[in-house]
Coordinates of C-alpha atoms and ligand atoms in Angstrom, one line a residue:
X1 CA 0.0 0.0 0.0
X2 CA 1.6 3.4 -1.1
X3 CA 1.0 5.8 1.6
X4 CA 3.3 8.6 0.4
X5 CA 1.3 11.4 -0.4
X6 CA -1.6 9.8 -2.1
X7 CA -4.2 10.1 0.9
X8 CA -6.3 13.3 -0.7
X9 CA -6.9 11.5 -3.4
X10 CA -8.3 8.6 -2.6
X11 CA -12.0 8.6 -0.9
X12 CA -12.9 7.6 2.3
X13 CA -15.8 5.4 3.2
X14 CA -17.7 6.3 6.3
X15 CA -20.0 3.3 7.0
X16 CA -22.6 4.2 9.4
X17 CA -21.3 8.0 8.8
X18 CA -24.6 9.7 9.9
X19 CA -24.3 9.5 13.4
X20 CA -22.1 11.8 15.5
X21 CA -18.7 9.9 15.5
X22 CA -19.1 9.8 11.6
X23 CA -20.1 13.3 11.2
X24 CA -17.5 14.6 12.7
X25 CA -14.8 12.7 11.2
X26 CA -16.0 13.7 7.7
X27 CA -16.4 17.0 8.5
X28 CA -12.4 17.2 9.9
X29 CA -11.3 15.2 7.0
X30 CA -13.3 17.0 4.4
X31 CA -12.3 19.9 5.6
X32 CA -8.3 19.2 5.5
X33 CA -9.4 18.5 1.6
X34 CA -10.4 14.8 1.6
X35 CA -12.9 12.5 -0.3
X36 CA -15.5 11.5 2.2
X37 CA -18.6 9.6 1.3
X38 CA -21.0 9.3 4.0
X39 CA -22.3 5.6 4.4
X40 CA -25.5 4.8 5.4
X41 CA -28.3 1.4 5.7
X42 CA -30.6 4.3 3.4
X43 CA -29.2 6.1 0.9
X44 CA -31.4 9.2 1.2
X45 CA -29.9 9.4 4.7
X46 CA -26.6 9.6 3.5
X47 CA -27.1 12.0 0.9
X48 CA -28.6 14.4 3.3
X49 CA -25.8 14.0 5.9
X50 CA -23.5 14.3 3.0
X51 CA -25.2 17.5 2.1
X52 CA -25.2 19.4 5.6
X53 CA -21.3 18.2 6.0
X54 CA -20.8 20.0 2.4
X55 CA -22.3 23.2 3.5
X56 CA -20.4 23.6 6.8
X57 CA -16.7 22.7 5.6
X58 CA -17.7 25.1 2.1
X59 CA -18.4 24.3 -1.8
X60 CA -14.6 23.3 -2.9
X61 CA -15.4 19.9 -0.2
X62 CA -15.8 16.7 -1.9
X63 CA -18.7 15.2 -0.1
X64 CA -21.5 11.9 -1.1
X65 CA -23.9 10.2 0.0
X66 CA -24.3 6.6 -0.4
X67 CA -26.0 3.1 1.2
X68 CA -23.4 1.8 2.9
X69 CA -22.4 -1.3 0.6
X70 CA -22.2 0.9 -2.6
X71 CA -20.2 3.3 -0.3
X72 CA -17.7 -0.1 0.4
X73 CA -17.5 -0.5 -2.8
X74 CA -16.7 3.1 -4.2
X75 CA -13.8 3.3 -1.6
X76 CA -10.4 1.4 -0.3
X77 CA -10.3 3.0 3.0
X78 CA -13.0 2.4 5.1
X79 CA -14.1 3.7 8.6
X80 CA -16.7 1.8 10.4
X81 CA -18.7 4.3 13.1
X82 CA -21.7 1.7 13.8
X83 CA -22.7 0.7 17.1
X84 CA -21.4 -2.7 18.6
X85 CA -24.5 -4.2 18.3
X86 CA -24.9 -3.8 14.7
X87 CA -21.0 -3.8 13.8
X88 CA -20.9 -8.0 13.3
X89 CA -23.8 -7.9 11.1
X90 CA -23.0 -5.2 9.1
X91 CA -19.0 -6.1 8.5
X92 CA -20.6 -9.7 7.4
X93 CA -23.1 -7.7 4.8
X94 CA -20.5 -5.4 3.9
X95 CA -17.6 -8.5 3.1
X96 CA -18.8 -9.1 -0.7
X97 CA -18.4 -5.0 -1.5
X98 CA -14.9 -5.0 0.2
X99 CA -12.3 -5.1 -2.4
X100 CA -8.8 -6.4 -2.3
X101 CA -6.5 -4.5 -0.2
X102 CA -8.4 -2.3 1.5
X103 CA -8.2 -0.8 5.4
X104 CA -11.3 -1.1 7.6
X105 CA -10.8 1.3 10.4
X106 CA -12.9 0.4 13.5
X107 CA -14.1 2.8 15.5
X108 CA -16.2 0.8 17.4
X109 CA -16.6 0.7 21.2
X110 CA -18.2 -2.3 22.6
X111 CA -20.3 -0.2 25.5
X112 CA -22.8 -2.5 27.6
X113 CA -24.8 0.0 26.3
X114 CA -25.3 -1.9 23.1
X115 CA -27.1 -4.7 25.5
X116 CA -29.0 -2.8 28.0
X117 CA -26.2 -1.9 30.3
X118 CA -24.3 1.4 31.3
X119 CA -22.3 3.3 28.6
X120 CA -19.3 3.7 31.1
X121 CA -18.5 -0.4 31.0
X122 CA -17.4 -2.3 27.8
X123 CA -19.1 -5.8 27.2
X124 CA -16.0 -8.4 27.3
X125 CA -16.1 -9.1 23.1
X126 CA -14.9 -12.9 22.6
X127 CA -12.0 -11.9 19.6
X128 CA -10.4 -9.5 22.7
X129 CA -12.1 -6.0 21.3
X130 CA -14.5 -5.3 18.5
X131 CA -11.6 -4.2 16.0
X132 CA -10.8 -7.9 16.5
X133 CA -14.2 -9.5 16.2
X134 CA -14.3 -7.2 13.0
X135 CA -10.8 -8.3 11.8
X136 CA -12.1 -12.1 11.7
X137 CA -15.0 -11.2 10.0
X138 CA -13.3 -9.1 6.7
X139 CA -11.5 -10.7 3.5
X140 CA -7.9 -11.6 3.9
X141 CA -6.8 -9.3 1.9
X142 CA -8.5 -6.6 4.2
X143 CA -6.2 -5.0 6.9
X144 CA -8.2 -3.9 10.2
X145 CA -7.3 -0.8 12.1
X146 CA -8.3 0.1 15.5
X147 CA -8.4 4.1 16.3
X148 CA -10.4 7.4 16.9
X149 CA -12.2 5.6 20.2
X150 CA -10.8 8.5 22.6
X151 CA -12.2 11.4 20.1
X152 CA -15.3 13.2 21.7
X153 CA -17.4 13.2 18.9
X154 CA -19.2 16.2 20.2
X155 CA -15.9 18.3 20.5
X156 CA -15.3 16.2 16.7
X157 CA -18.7 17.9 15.3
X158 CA -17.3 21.2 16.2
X159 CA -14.7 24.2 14.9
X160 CA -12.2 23.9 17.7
X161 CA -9.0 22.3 17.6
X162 CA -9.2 18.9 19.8
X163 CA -7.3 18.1 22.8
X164 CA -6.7 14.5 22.6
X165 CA -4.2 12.3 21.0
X166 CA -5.4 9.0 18.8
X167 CA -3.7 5.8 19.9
X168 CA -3.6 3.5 16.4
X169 CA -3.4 -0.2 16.4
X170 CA -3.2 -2.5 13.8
X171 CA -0.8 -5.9 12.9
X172 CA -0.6 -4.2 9.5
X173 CA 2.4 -1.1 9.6
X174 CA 1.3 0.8 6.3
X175 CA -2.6 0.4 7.2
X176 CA -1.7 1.9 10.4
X177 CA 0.5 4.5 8.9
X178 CA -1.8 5.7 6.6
X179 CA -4.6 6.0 9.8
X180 CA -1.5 7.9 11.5
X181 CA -1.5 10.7 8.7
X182 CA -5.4 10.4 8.5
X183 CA -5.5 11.1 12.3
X184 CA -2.4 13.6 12.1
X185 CA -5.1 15.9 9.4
X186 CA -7.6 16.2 12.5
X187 CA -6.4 19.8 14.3
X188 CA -5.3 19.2 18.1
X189 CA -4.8 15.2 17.1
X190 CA -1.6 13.8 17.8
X191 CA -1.6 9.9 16.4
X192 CA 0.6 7.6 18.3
X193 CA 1.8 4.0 17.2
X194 CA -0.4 2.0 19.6
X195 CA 1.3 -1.6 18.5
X196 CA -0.3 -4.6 17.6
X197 CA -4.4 -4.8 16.9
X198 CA -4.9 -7.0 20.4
X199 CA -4.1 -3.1 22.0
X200 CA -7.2 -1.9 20.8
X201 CA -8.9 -4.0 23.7
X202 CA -7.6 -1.6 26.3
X203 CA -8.0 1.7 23.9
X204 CA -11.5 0.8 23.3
X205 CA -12.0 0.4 27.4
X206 CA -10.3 3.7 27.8
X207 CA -13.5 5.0 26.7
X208 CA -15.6 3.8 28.5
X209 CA -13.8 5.2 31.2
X210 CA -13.5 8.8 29.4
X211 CA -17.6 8.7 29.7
X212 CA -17.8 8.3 32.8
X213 CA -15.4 11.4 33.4
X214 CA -17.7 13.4 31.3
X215 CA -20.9 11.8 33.3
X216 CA -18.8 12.7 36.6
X217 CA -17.2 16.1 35.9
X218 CA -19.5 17.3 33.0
X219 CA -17.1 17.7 30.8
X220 CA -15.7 15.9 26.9
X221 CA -12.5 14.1 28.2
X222 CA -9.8 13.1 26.1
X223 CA -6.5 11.6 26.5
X224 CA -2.6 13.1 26.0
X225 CA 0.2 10.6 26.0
X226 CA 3.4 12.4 27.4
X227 CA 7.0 11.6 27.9
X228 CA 7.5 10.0 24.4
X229 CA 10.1 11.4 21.8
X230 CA 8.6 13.4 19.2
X231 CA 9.0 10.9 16.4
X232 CA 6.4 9.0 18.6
X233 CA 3.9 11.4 17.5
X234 CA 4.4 11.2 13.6
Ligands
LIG1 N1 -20.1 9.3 20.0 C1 -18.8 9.4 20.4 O1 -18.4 10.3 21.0 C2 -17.9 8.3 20.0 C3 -16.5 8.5 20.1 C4 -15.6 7.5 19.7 C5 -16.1 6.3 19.3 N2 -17.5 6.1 19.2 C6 -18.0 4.8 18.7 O2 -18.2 5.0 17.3 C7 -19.4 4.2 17.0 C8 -20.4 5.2 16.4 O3 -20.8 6.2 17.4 P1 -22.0 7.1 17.2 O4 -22.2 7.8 18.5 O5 -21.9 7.9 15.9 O6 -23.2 6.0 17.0 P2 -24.7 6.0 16.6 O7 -25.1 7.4 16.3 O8 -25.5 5.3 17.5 O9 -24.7 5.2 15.2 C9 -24.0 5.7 14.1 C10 -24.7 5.2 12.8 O10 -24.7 3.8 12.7 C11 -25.9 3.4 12.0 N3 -26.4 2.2 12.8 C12 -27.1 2.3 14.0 N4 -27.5 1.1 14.4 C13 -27.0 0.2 13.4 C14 -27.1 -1.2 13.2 N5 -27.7 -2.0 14.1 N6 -26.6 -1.7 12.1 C15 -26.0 -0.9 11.2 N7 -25.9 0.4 11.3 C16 -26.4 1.0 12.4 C17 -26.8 4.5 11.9 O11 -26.8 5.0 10.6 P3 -27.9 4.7 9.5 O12 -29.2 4.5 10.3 O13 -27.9 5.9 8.7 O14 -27.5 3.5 8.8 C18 -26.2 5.6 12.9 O15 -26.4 6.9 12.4 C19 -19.9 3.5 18.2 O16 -19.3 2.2 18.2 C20 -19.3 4.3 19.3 O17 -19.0 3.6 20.5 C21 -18.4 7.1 19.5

């Protein structure tokens, strides 16, 4: 995978992009002058949250609207912003559309939410974390990334710069490059290196526990890794 310089040109999938983690990853990324097209399970969905994305980040954005398996299709990176619940279903409808040598970047967080249960706990997921339970479920010539759990997608939806760095994990070192500079295009974001996809089990917990710091403290917590060298945060 050539990740030198090629990331503006190539779109970005957002599967299950009309929610508020989507939305505000589109906005960022159409903003710094990237592809986006907004996935949905209805089309006309899409194309309207693809339409109020293009008029807040200005008419030279590239922004679409499409169901979510033509969106797979139309697209070799692909961010997946679905709740737990419908994320093994979904990745299993979605498997035909992916194509050869694609990145499926997870986003998801396994709250016990999804089953009933308090958003501040994660359900234990069987693979280890949901970027693994999606990682068994895509082609083999699909590389999973874990990242963008920590981001407030309130604070994501907005103009300000975010305060939070964006641990990346993935068994695949270009995949998770190329998530790095993707990540790196977000203002405020630092992207870190987080090692091997198993990590994402304890990144994905880590926000659980940032919701209940916001519960607790009223607040949109985020996380800053210190006392790295600088090359860490490239
Ligand atoms: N919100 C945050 O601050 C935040 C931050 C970091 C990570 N996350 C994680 O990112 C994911 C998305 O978060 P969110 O708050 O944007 O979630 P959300 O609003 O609940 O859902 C996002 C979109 O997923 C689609 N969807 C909902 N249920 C589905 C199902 N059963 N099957 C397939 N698609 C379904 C819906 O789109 P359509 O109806 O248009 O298909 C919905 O708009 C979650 O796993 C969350 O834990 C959230």
């Amino acid at each position: 995978m050539n990740t030198s310089g090629e990331v503006s040109i190539r779109p970005i999938a957002i599967i299950g992009g009309t929610g508020p983690a989507g939305m505000g990853l589109a906005l960022r990324w159409a903003r710094a002058g990237e592809a986006i097209i907004i996935g949905s399970r209805d089309a006309q969905r899409a194309q309207q949250a693809a339409a109020a994305i293009q008029l807040r980040a200005g008419p030279q954005a590239k922004v679409s609207g499409m169901e979510n398996s033509e969106a797979c299709a139309a697209a070799d990176i692909l961010v997946l912003t679905v709740p737990f619940e419908g994320q093994a279903a979904l990745v299993k409808r979605l498997k035909p559309a992916m194509t050869d040598g694609s990145i499926l970047i997870d986003a998801t967080v396994p709250l016990a939410a999804s089953v009933g249960g308090r958003a501040s706990r994660t359900l234990g997921v069987w693979q280890g974390s949901a970027a693994q339970q999606a990682a068994e479920l895509v082609p083999d010539e699909v590389s999973v990334v874990a990242a963008f759990h920590n981001l407030s997608a309130e604070l994501l939806g907005g103009d300000s710069p975010l305060d939070c760095d964006v641990l990346v994990c993935s068994d695949d070192p270009d995949a998770a490059q190329l998530t790095r500079e993707l990540a790196a295009k977000i203002p405020g974001v630092r992207a870190i290196d987080g090692g091997k996809l198993e990590n994402s089990r304890i990144v994905e917990q880590i926000t659980a526990l940032l919701i209940g710091l916001n519960f607790r403290h009223k607040g949109h917590a985020g996380i800053r890794i210190t006392g790295l060298p600088s090359g860490a945060y490239r």
